[in-house]
Amino acid sequence: MFFKEFPTIQTDRLLLRALHFTDAPALFDYFSKDEVTDFYDLPTFQSIEEAHELLLAWQERYQNQEAIRWAITLQERPDQLIGTCGFHNFSIENARAEIGYELHPNFWRNGIMTEAIAAIIPFGFTKFELNRIEAFIDPANISSRKLLEKVGLQAEGVLRDYFFEKGKFVDGELFSLLKREYSIR
């Protein structure tokens, strides 16, 4: 299911590539902003060590064939991390996985995450042979809702007090896209 070489994906403006430990300063830069972690399941970073730990966790999950996380970069600046996206919580027997993502606020509302997610969706259906792609969001996260709807995911419902994050229970709204629905588009 996973690859000998980490797959890169190119879009009109973006290069999705493997994450490197040299990305830690850029990752820390945006994970240290409250507006980025507001709806994220991690607290706002206080030290660059937290960025190193997150990069290590993502790399270990890839090596263990549990997840894949791409660095999002602009094609003209492939060394400058501006966000990440990928698949996690794979269920091989059910041919499904979740998508996750975050982006530096300097790049919000420019269609960058739409372009990135639109690129990994067909990758998930073809390379991972997924039948279903899911995403969980906080129901109050209107920007994520709009993104997911724009790339074709549909809201399925709210799971009350589904996640325990930052010391409290929070709702999770489930979105999904099925391979047969994507094929029609």
mmCIF file with all atom_site columns, C-alpha atoms in Angstrom:
data_model
loop_
_atom_site.group_PDB
_atom_site.id
_atom_site.type_symbol
_atom_site.label_atom_id
_atom_site.label_alt_id
_atom_site.label_comp_id
_atom_site.label_asym_id
_atom_site.label_entity_id
_atom_site.label_seq_id
_atom_site.pdbx_PDB_ins_code
_atom_site.Cartn_x
_atom_site.Cartn_y
_atom_site.Cartn_z
_atom_site.occupancy
_atom_site.B_iso_or_equiv
_atom_site.pdbx_formal_charge
_atom_site.auth_seq_id
_atom_site.auth_comp_id
_atom_site.auth_asym_id
_atom_site.auth_atom_id
_atom_site.pdbx_PDB_model_num
ATOM 1   C CA . MET A 1 1   ? 0.000   0.000  0.000   1.00 0.00 ? 1   MET A CA 1
ATOM 2   C CA . PHE A 1 2   ? 2.830   2.426  0.761   1.00 0.00 ? 2   PHE A CA 1
ATOM 3   C CA . PHE A 1 3   ? 5.770   3.335  -1.437  1.00 0.00 ? 3   PHE A CA 1
ATOM 4   C CA . LYS A 1 4   ? 9.505   2.699  -1.613  1.00 0.00 ? 4   LYS A CA 1
ATOM 5   C CA . GLU A 1 5   ? 10.000  6.362  -2.505  1.00 0.00 ? 5   GLU A CA 1
ATOM 6   C CA . PHE A 1 6   ? 7.801   9.038  -0.983  1.00 0.00 ? 6   PHE A CA 1
ATOM 7   C CA . PRO A 1 7   ? 5.388   10.165 -3.721  1.00 0.00 ? 7   PRO A CA 1
ATOM 8   C CA . THR A 1 8   ? 5.381   13.801 -4.822  1.00 0.00 ? 8   THR A CA 1
ATOM 9   C CA . ILE A 1 9   ? 2.354   15.468 -6.362  1.00 0.00 ? 9   ILE A CA 1
ATOM 10  C CA . GLN A 1 10  ? 2.484   18.552 -8.539  1.00 0.00 ? 10  GLN A CA 1
ATOM 11  C CA . THR A 1 11  ? -0.434  20.891 -9.259  1.00 0.00 ? 11  THR A CA 1
ATOM 12  C CA . ASP A 1 12  ? -0.659  24.170 -11.136 1.00 0.00 ? 12  ASP A CA 1
ATOM 13  C CA . ARG A 1 13  ? 0.906   26.109 -8.249  1.00 0.00 ? 13  ARG A CA 1
ATOM 14  C CA . LEU A 1 14  ? 1.991   23.547 -5.677  1.00 0.00 ? 14  LEU A CA 1
ATOM 15  C CA . LEU A 1 15  ? 4.496   20.826 -5.019  1.00 0.00 ? 15  LEU A CA 1
ATOM 16  C CA . LEU A 1 16  ? 3.432   18.283 -2.403  1.00 0.00 ? 16  LEU A CA 1
ATOM 17  C CA . ARG A 1 17  ? 6.582   16.569 -1.179  1.00 0.00 ? 17  ARG A CA 1
ATOM 18  C CA . ALA A 1 18  ? 8.018   14.622 1.739   1.00 0.00 ? 18  ALA A CA 1
ATOM 19  C CA . LEU A 1 19  ? 8.433   16.462 5.017   1.00 0.00 ? 19  LEU A CA 1
ATOM 20  C CA . HIS A 1 20  ? 11.995  17.026 6.254   1.00 0.00 ? 20  HIS A CA 1
ATOM 21  C CA . PHE A 1 21  ? 13.405  18.015 9.627   1.00 0.00 ? 21  PHE A CA 1
ATOM 22  C CA . THR A 1 22  ? 14.564  21.236 7.957   1.00 0.00 ? 22  THR A CA 1
ATOM 23  C CA . ASP A 1 23  ? 10.825  22.110 7.779   1.00 0.00 ? 23  ASP A CA 1
ATOM 24  C CA . ALA A 1 24  ? 10.676  22.415 11.578  1.00 0.00 ? 24  ALA A CA 1
ATOM 25  C CA . PRO A 1 25  ? 11.135  26.220 11.750  1.00 0.00 ? 25  PRO A CA 1
ATOM 26  C CA . ALA A 1 26  ? 8.344   26.832 9.237   1.00 0.00 ? 26  ALA A CA 1
ATOM 27  C CA . LEU A 1 27  ? 6.093   24.300 10.980  1.00 0.00 ? 27  LEU A CA 1
ATOM 28  C CA . PHE A 1 28  ? 6.762   25.963 14.322  1.00 0.00 ? 28  PHE A CA 1
ATOM 29  C CA . ASP A 1 29  ? 6.101   29.386 12.795  1.00 0.00 ? 29  ASP A CA 1
ATOM 30  C CA . TYR A 1 30  ? 2.500   28.601 11.995  1.00 0.00 ? 30  TYR A CA 1
ATOM 31  C CA . PHE A 1 31  ? 1.746   26.063 14.756  1.00 0.00 ? 31  PHE A CA 1
ATOM 32  C CA . SER A 1 32  ? 2.752   28.764 17.258  1.00 0.00 ? 32  SER A CA 1
ATOM 33  C CA . LYS A 1 33  ? -0.252  30.839 16.094  1.00 0.00 ? 33  LYS A CA 1
ATOM 34  C CA . ASP A 1 34  ? -3.508  30.402 18.022  1.00 0.00 ? 34  ASP A CA 1
ATOM 35  C CA . GLU A 1 35  ? -5.598  30.864 14.876  1.00 0.00 ? 35  GLU A CA 1
ATOM 36  C CA . VAL A 1 36  ? -3.992  27.742 13.373  1.00 0.00 ? 36  VAL A CA 1
ATOM 37  C CA . THR A 1 37  ? -4.499  25.521 16.427  1.00 0.00 ? 37  THR A CA 1
ATOM 38  C CA . ASP A 1 38  ? -7.952  26.863 17.326  1.00 0.00 ? 38  ASP A CA 1
ATOM 39  C CA . PHE A 1 39  ? -9.668  23.866 15.684  1.00 0.00 ? 39  PHE A CA 1
ATOM 40  C CA . TYR A 1 40  ? -6.657  21.539 15.770  1.00 0.00 ? 40  TYR A CA 1
ATOM 41  C CA . ASP A 1 41  ? -6.192  18.672 18.214  1.00 0.00 ? 41  ASP A CA 1
ATOM 42  C CA . LEU A 1 42  ? -2.846  20.072 19.402  1.00 0.00 ? 42  LEU A CA 1
ATOM 43  C CA . PRO A 1 43  ? -2.152  23.047 21.649  1.00 0.00 ? 43  PRO A CA 1
ATOM 44  C CA . THR A 1 44  ? -0.380  26.088 20.253  1.00 0.00 ? 44  THR A CA 1
ATOM 45  C CA . PHE A 1 45  ? 3.344   25.337 20.055  1.00 0.00 ? 45  PHE A CA 1
ATOM 46  C CA . GLN A 1 46  ? 5.625   27.017 22.571  1.00 0.00 ? 46  GLN A CA 1
ATOM 47  C CA . SER A 1 47  ? 8.963   25.648 21.328  1.00 0.00 ? 47  SER A CA 1
ATOM 48  C CA . ILE A 1 48  ? 10.521  24.429 18.114  1.00 0.00 ? 48  ILE A CA 1
ATOM 49  C CA . GLU A 1 49  ? 11.032  21.058 19.800  1.00 0.00 ? 49  GLU A CA 1
ATOM 50  C CA . GLU A 1 50  ? 7.284   20.492 19.442  1.00 0.00 ? 50  GLU A CA 1
ATOM 51  C CA . ALA A 1 51  ? 7.645   20.943 15.676  1.00 0.00 ? 51  ALA A CA 1
ATOM 52  C CA . HIS A 1 52  ? 10.493  18.399 15.647  1.00 0.00 ? 52  HIS A CA 1
ATOM 53  C CA . GLU A 1 53  ? 8.328   15.950 17.622  1.00 0.00 ? 53  GLU A CA 1
ATOM 54  C CA . LEU A 1 54  ? 5.386   16.365 15.233  1.00 0.00 ? 54  LEU A CA 1
ATOM 55  C CA . LEU A 1 55  ? 7.605   15.838 12.186  1.00 0.00 ? 55  LEU A CA 1
ATOM 56  C CA . LEU A 1 56  ? 9.057   12.721 13.795  1.00 0.00 ? 56  LEU A CA 1
ATOM 57  C CA . ALA A 1 57  ? 5.556   11.409 14.594  1.00 0.00 ? 57  ALA A CA 1
ATOM 58  C CA . TRP A 1 58  ? 4.409   11.965 10.996  1.00 0.00 ? 58  TRP A CA 1
ATOM 59  C CA . GLN A 1 59  ? 7.530   10.232 9.644   1.00 0.00 ? 59  GLN A CA 1
ATOM 60  C CA . GLU A 1 60  ? 7.119   7.270  11.997  1.00 0.00 ? 60  GLU A CA 1
ATOM 61  C CA . ARG A 1 61  ? 3.460   6.894  11.047  1.00 0.00 ? 61  ARG A CA 1
ATOM 62  C CA . TYR A 1 62  ? 4.479   6.847  7.377   1.00 0.00 ? 62  TYR A CA 1
ATOM 63  C CA . GLN A 1 63  ? 7.220   4.258  7.999   1.00 0.00 ? 63  GLN A CA 1
ATOM 64  C CA . ASN A 1 64  ? 4.696   2.125  9.917   1.00 0.00 ? 64  ASN A CA 1
ATOM 65  C CA . GLN A 1 65  ? 2.244   2.463  6.999   1.00 0.00 ? 65  GLN A CA 1
ATOM 66  C CA . GLU A 1 66  ? -0.306  4.206  9.224   1.00 0.00 ? 66  GLU A CA 1
ATOM 67  C CA . ALA A 1 67  ? -0.424  7.617  7.545   1.00 0.00 ? 67  ALA A CA 1
ATOM 68  C CA . ILE A 1 68  ? 1.010   9.818  4.826   1.00 0.00 ? 68  ILE A CA 1
ATOM 69  C CA . ARG A 1 69  ? 1.558   13.548 5.255   1.00 0.00 ? 69  ARG A CA 1
ATOM 70  C CA . TRP A 1 70  ? 2.771   15.806 2.457   1.00 0.00 ? 70  TRP A CA 1
ATOM 71  C CA . ALA A 1 71  ? 4.553   19.126 2.834   1.00 0.00 ? 71  ALA A CA 1
ATOM 72  C CA . ILE A 1 72  ? 2.680   21.787 0.896   1.00 0.00 ? 72  ILE A CA 1
ATOM 73  C CA . THR A 1 73  ? 5.026   24.157 -0.922  1.00 0.00 ? 73  THR A CA 1
ATOM 74  C CA . LEU A 1 74  ? 4.740   26.614 -3.770  1.00 0.00 ? 74  LEU A CA 1
ATOM 75  C CA . GLN A 1 75  ? 6.464   25.324 -6.906  1.00 0.00 ? 75  GLN A CA 1
ATOM 76  C CA . GLU A 1 76  ? 8.760   28.323 -7.048  1.00 0.00 ? 76  GLU A CA 1
ATOM 77  C CA . ARG A 1 77  ? 9.751   27.774 -3.361  1.00 0.00 ? 77  ARG A CA 1
ATOM 78  C CA . PRO A 1 78  ? 9.882   23.983 -2.857  1.00 0.00 ? 78  PRO A CA 1
ATOM 79  C CA . ASP A 1 79  ? 12.079  24.401 0.219   1.00 0.00 ? 79  ASP A CA 1
ATOM 80  C CA . GLN A 1 80  ? 9.537   26.636 2.031   1.00 0.00 ? 80  GLN A CA 1
ATOM 81  C CA . LEU A 1 81  ? 6.834   24.697 3.905   1.00 0.00 ? 81  LEU A CA 1
ATOM 82  C CA . ILE A 1 82  ? 3.497   26.543 4.013   1.00 0.00 ? 82  ILE A CA 1
ATOM 83  C CA . GLY A 1 83  ? 1.269   23.709 5.259   1.00 0.00 ? 83  GLY A CA 1
ATOM 84  C CA . THR A 1 84  ? 0.665   19.980 5.255   1.00 0.00 ? 84  THR A CA 1
ATOM 85  C CA . CYS A 1 85  ? -2.035  17.559 4.188   1.00 0.00 ? 85  CYS A CA 1
ATOM 86  C CA . GLY A 1 86  ? -2.474  13.832 4.038   1.00 0.00 ? 86  GLY A CA 1
ATOM 87  C CA . PHE A 1 87  ? -4.284  10.649 4.981   1.00 0.00 ? 87  PHE A CA 1
ATOM 88  C CA . HIS A 1 88  ? -4.455  8.920  8.371   1.00 0.00 ? 88  HIS A CA 1
ATOM 89  C CA . ASN A 1 89  ? -6.687  6.478  10.280  1.00 0.00 ? 89  ASN A CA 1
ATOM 90  C CA . PHE A 1 90  ? -6.566  3.986  7.423   1.00 0.00 ? 90  PHE A CA 1
ATOM 91  C CA . SER A 1 91  ? -9.012  1.100  7.573   1.00 0.00 ? 91  SER A CA 1
ATOM 92  C CA . ILE A 1 92  ? -7.626  -1.357 5.033   1.00 0.00 ? 92  ILE A CA 1
ATOM 93  C CA . GLU A 1 93  ? -10.484 -3.844 5.371   1.00 0.00 ? 93  GLU A CA 1
ATOM 94  C CA . ASN A 1 94  ? -13.030 -1.063 4.804   1.00 0.00 ? 94  ASN A CA 1
ATOM 95  C CA . ALA A 1 95  ? -10.974 0.792  2.150   1.00 0.00 ? 95  ALA A CA 1
ATOM 96  C CA . ARG A 1 96  ? -11.228 4.152  3.885   1.00 0.00 ? 96  ARG A CA 1
ATOM 97  C CA . ALA A 1 97  ? -9.034  6.848  5.400   1.00 0.00 ? 97  ALA A CA 1
ATOM 98  C CA . GLU A 1 98  ? -9.334  10.338 6.876   1.00 0.00 ? 98  GLU A CA 1
ATOM 99  C CA . ILE A 1 99  ? -7.796  13.470 5.468   1.00 0.00 ? 99  ILE A CA 1
ATOM 100 C CA . GLY A 1 100 ? -6.154  16.111 7.601   1.00 0.00 ? 100 GLY A CA 1
ATOM 101 C CA . TYR A 1 101 ? -4.582  19.452 6.784   1.00 0.00 ? 101 TYR A CA 1
ATOM 102 C CA . GLU A 1 102 ? -3.387  22.826 8.029   1.00 0.00 ? 102 GLU A CA 1
ATOM 103 C CA . LEU A 1 103 ? -1.975  25.915 6.369   1.00 0.00 ? 103 LEU A CA 1
ATOM 104 C CA . HIS A 1 104 ? 0.015   28.974 7.387   1.00 0.00 ? 104 HIS A CA 1
ATOM 105 C CA . PRO A 1 105 ? -2.452  31.897 7.825   1.00 0.00 ? 105 PRO A CA 1
ATOM 106 C CA . ASN A 1 106 ? -0.478  34.024 5.339   1.00 0.00 ? 106 ASN A CA 1
ATOM 107 C CA . PHE A 1 107 ? -1.791  31.674 2.648   1.00 0.00 ? 107 PHE A CA 1
ATOM 108 C CA . TRP A 1 108 ? -5.422  31.363 3.772   1.00 0.00 ? 108 TRP A CA 1
ATOM 109 C CA . ARG A 1 109 ? -8.190  32.263 1.319   1.00 0.00 ? 109 ARG A CA 1
ATOM 110 C CA . ASN A 1 110 ? -6.017  31.836 -1.785  1.00 0.00 ? 110 ASN A CA 1
ATOM 111 C CA . GLY A 1 111 ? -7.333  28.435 -2.879  1.00 0.00 ? 111 GLY A CA 1
ATOM 112 C CA . ILE A 1 112 ? -4.109  26.711 -1.852  1.00 0.00 ? 112 ILE A CA 1
ATOM 113 C CA . MET A 1 113 ? -5.658  24.098 0.419   1.00 0.00 ? 113 MET A CA 1
ATOM 114 C CA . THR A 1 114 ? -8.437  23.479 -2.096  1.00 0.00 ? 114 THR A CA 1
ATOM 115 C CA . GLU A 1 115 ? -5.767  22.785 -4.718  1.00 0.00 ? 115 GLU A CA 1
ATOM 116 C CA . ALA A 1 116 ? -3.815  20.502 -2.366  1.00 0.00 ? 116 ALA A CA 1
ATOM 117 C CA . ILE A 1 117 ? -6.810  18.466 -1.191  1.00 0.00 ? 117 ILE A CA 1
ATOM 118 C CA . ALA A 1 118 ? -8.150  18.216 -4.748  1.00 0.00 ? 118 ALA A CA 1
ATOM 119 C CA . ALA A 1 119 ? -4.778  16.671 -5.674  1.00 0.00 ? 119 ALA A CA 1
ATOM 120 C CA . ILE A 1 120 ? -4.633  14.068 -2.907  1.00 0.00 ? 120 ILE A CA 1
ATOM 121 C CA . ILE A 1 121 ? -8.242  12.866 -3.299  1.00 0.00 ? 121 ILE A CA 1
ATOM 122 C CA . PRO A 1 122 ? -7.644  11.072 -6.632  1.00 0.00 ? 122 PRO A CA 1
ATOM 123 C CA . PHE A 1 123 ? -4.323  9.802  -5.226  1.00 0.00 ? 123 PHE A CA 1
ATOM 124 C CA . GLY A 1 124 ? -6.249  8.198  -2.364  1.00 0.00 ? 124 GLY A CA 1
ATOM 125 C CA . PHE A 1 125 ? -8.785  6.576  -4.661  1.00 0.00 ? 125 PHE A CA 1
ATOM 126 C CA . THR A 1 126 ? -6.227  5.272  -7.172  1.00 0.00 ? 126 THR A CA 1
ATOM 127 C CA . LYS A 1 127 ? -2.956  4.597  -5.317  1.00 0.00 ? 127 LYS A CA 1
ATOM 128 C CA . PHE A 1 128 ? -4.443  3.558  -1.965  1.00 0.00 ? 128 PHE A CA 1
ATOM 129 C CA . GLU A 1 129 ? -7.532  2.045  -3.600  1.00 0.00 ? 129 GLU A CA 1
ATOM 130 C CA . LEU A 1 130 ? -9.804  3.783  -1.109  1.00 0.00 ? 130 LEU A CA 1
ATOM 131 C CA . ASN A 1 131 ? -13.557 3.560  -1.477  1.00 0.00 ? 131 ASN A CA 1
ATOM 132 C CA . ARG A 1 132 ? -14.270 6.289  1.078   1.00 0.00 ? 132 ARG A CA 1
ATOM 133 C CA . ILE A 1 133 ? -12.408 9.415  2.149   1.00 0.00 ? 133 ILE A CA 1
ATOM 134 C CA . GLU A 1 134 ? -13.503 11.017 5.417   1.00 0.00 ? 134 GLU A CA 1
ATOM 135 C CA . ALA A 1 135 ? -12.804 14.196 7.329   1.00 0.00 ? 135 ALA A CA 1
ATOM 136 C CA . PHE A 1 136 ? -13.772 15.284 10.815  1.00 0.00 ? 136 PHE A CA 1
ATOM 137 C CA . ILE A 1 137 ? -14.109 18.969 11.606  1.00 0.00 ? 137 ILE A CA 1
ATOM 138 C CA . ASP A 1 138 ? -15.328 21.081 14.478  1.00 0.00 ? 138 ASP A CA 1
ATOM 139 C CA . PRO A 1 139 ? -18.842 22.161 13.413  1.00 0.00 ? 139 PRO A CA 1
ATOM 140 C CA . ALA A 1 140 ? -17.840 25.777 14.140  1.00 0.00 ? 140 ALA A CA 1
ATOM 141 C CA . ASN A 1 141 ? -14.964 25.628 11.629  1.00 0.00 ? 141 ASN A CA 1
ATOM 142 C CA . ILE A 1 142 ? -16.742 27.268 8.700   1.00 0.00 ? 142 ILE A CA 1
ATOM 143 C CA . SER A 1 143 ? -13.576 27.540 6.578   1.00 0.00 ? 143 SER A CA 1
ATOM 144 C CA . SER A 1 144 ? -12.978 23.780 6.751   1.00 0.00 ? 144 SER A CA 1
ATOM 145 C CA . ARG A 1 145 ? -16.634 23.137 5.948   1.00 0.00 ? 145 ARG A CA 1
ATOM 146 C CA . LYS A 1 146 ? -16.414 25.307 2.833   1.00 0.00 ? 146 LYS A CA 1
ATOM 147 C CA . LEU A 1 147 ? -13.153 23.635 1.770   1.00 0.00 ? 147 LEU A CA 1
ATOM 148 C CA . LEU A 1 148 ? -14.537 20.118 2.131   1.00 0.00 ? 148 LEU A CA 1
ATOM 149 C CA . GLU A 1 149 ? -17.747 20.976 0.292   1.00 0.00 ? 149 GLU A CA 1
ATOM 150 C CA . LYS A 1 150 ? -15.747 22.639 -2.493  1.00 0.00 ? 150 LYS A CA 1
ATOM 151 C CA . VAL A 1 151 ? -13.709 19.466 -3.096  1.00 0.00 ? 151 VAL A CA 1
ATOM 152 C CA . GLY A 1 152 ? -16.817 17.272 -3.059  1.00 0.00 ? 152 GLY A CA 1
ATOM 153 C CA . LEU A 1 153 ? -17.160 15.896 0.467   1.00 0.00 ? 153 LEU A CA 1
ATOM 154 C CA . GLN A 1 154 ? -20.653 15.782 1.957   1.00 0.00 ? 154 GLN A CA 1
ATOM 155 C CA . ALA A 1 155 ? -21.651 16.355 5.565   1.00 0.00 ? 155 ALA A CA 1
ATOM 156 C CA . GLU A 1 156 ? -23.012 13.201 7.183   1.00 0.00 ? 156 GLU A CA 1
ATOM 157 C CA . GLY A 1 157 ? -23.766 14.410 10.690  1.00 0.00 ? 157 GLY A CA 1
ATOM 158 C CA . VAL A 1 158 ? -22.430 15.618 14.006  1.00 0.00 ? 158 VAL A CA 1
ATOM 159 C CA . LEU A 1 159 ? -21.022 13.209 16.561  1.00 0.00 ? 159 LEU A CA 1
ATOM 160 C CA . ARG A 1 160 ? -21.590 14.867 19.910  1.00 0.00 ? 160 ARG A CA 1
ATOM 161 C CA . ASP A 1 161 ? -18.666 15.048 22.367  1.00 0.00 ? 161 ASP A CA 1
ATOM 162 C CA . TYR A 1 162 ? -16.743 12.737 20.019  1.00 0.00 ? 162 TYR A CA 1
ATOM 163 C CA . PHE A 1 163 ? -13.212 14.012 20.697  1.00 0.00 ? 163 PHE A CA 1
ATOM 164 C CA . PHE A 1 164 ? -11.462 14.994 23.918  1.00 0.00 ? 164 PHE A CA 1
ATOM 165 C CA . GLU A 1 165 ? -9.180  17.891 22.979  1.00 0.00 ? 165 GLU A CA 1
ATOM 166 C CA . LYS A 1 166 ? -7.377  20.455 25.076  1.00 0.00 ? 166 LYS A CA 1
ATOM 167 C CA . GLY A 1 167 ? -9.078  19.327 28.280  1.00 0.00 ? 167 GLY A CA 1
ATOM 168 C CA . LYS A 1 168 ? -12.686 19.209 27.028  1.00 0.00 ? 168 LYS A CA 1
ATOM 169 C CA . PHE A 1 169 ? -15.042 17.161 24.897  1.00 0.00 ? 169 PHE A CA 1
ATOM 170 C CA . VAL A 1 170 ? -15.848 18.595 21.480  1.00 0.00 ? 170 VAL A CA 1
ATOM 171 C CA . ASP A 1 171 ? -18.225 17.629 18.719  1.00 0.00 ? 171 ASP A CA 1
ATOM 172 C CA . GLY A 1 172 ? -16.947 16.197 15.450  1.00 0.00 ? 172 GLY A CA 1
ATOM 173 C CA . GLU A 1 173 ? -18.780 16.700 12.194  1.00 0.00 ? 173 GLU A CA 1
ATOM 174 C CA . LEU A 1 174 ? -18.177 13.900 9.721   1.00 0.00 ? 174 LEU A CA 1
ATOM 175 C CA . PHE A 1 175 ? -17.754 14.541 5.985   1.00 0.00 ? 175 PHE A CA 1
ATOM 176 C CA . SER A 1 176 ? -17.149 11.932 3.303   1.00 0.00 ? 176 SER A CA 1
ATOM 177 C CA . LEU A 1 177 ? -16.641 11.327 -0.392  1.00 0.00 ? 177 LEU A CA 1
ATOM 178 C CA . LEU A 1 178 ? -17.163 7.934  -2.023  1.00 0.00 ? 178 LEU A CA 1
ATOM 179 C CA . LYS A 1 179 ? -15.147 6.715  -4.974  1.00 0.00 ? 179 LYS A CA 1
ATOM 180 C CA . ARG A 1 180 ? -18.283 6.210  -7.082  1.00 0.00 ? 180 ARG A CA 1
ATOM 181 C CA . GLU A 1 181 ? -19.349 9.807  -6.421  1.00 0.00 ? 181 GLU A CA 1
ATOM 182 C CA . TYR A 1 182 ? -15.909 11.097 -7.343  1.00 0.00 ? 182 TYR A CA 1
ATOM 183 C CA . SER A 1 183 ? -15.826 9.063  -10.552 1.00 0.00 ? 183 SER A CA 1
ATOM 184 C CA . ILE A 1 184 ? -19.067 10.709 -11.708 1.00 0.00 ? 184 ILE A CA 1
ATOM 185 C CA . ARG A 1 185 ? -17.661 14.235 -11.275 1.00 0.00 ? 185 ARG A CA 1
#
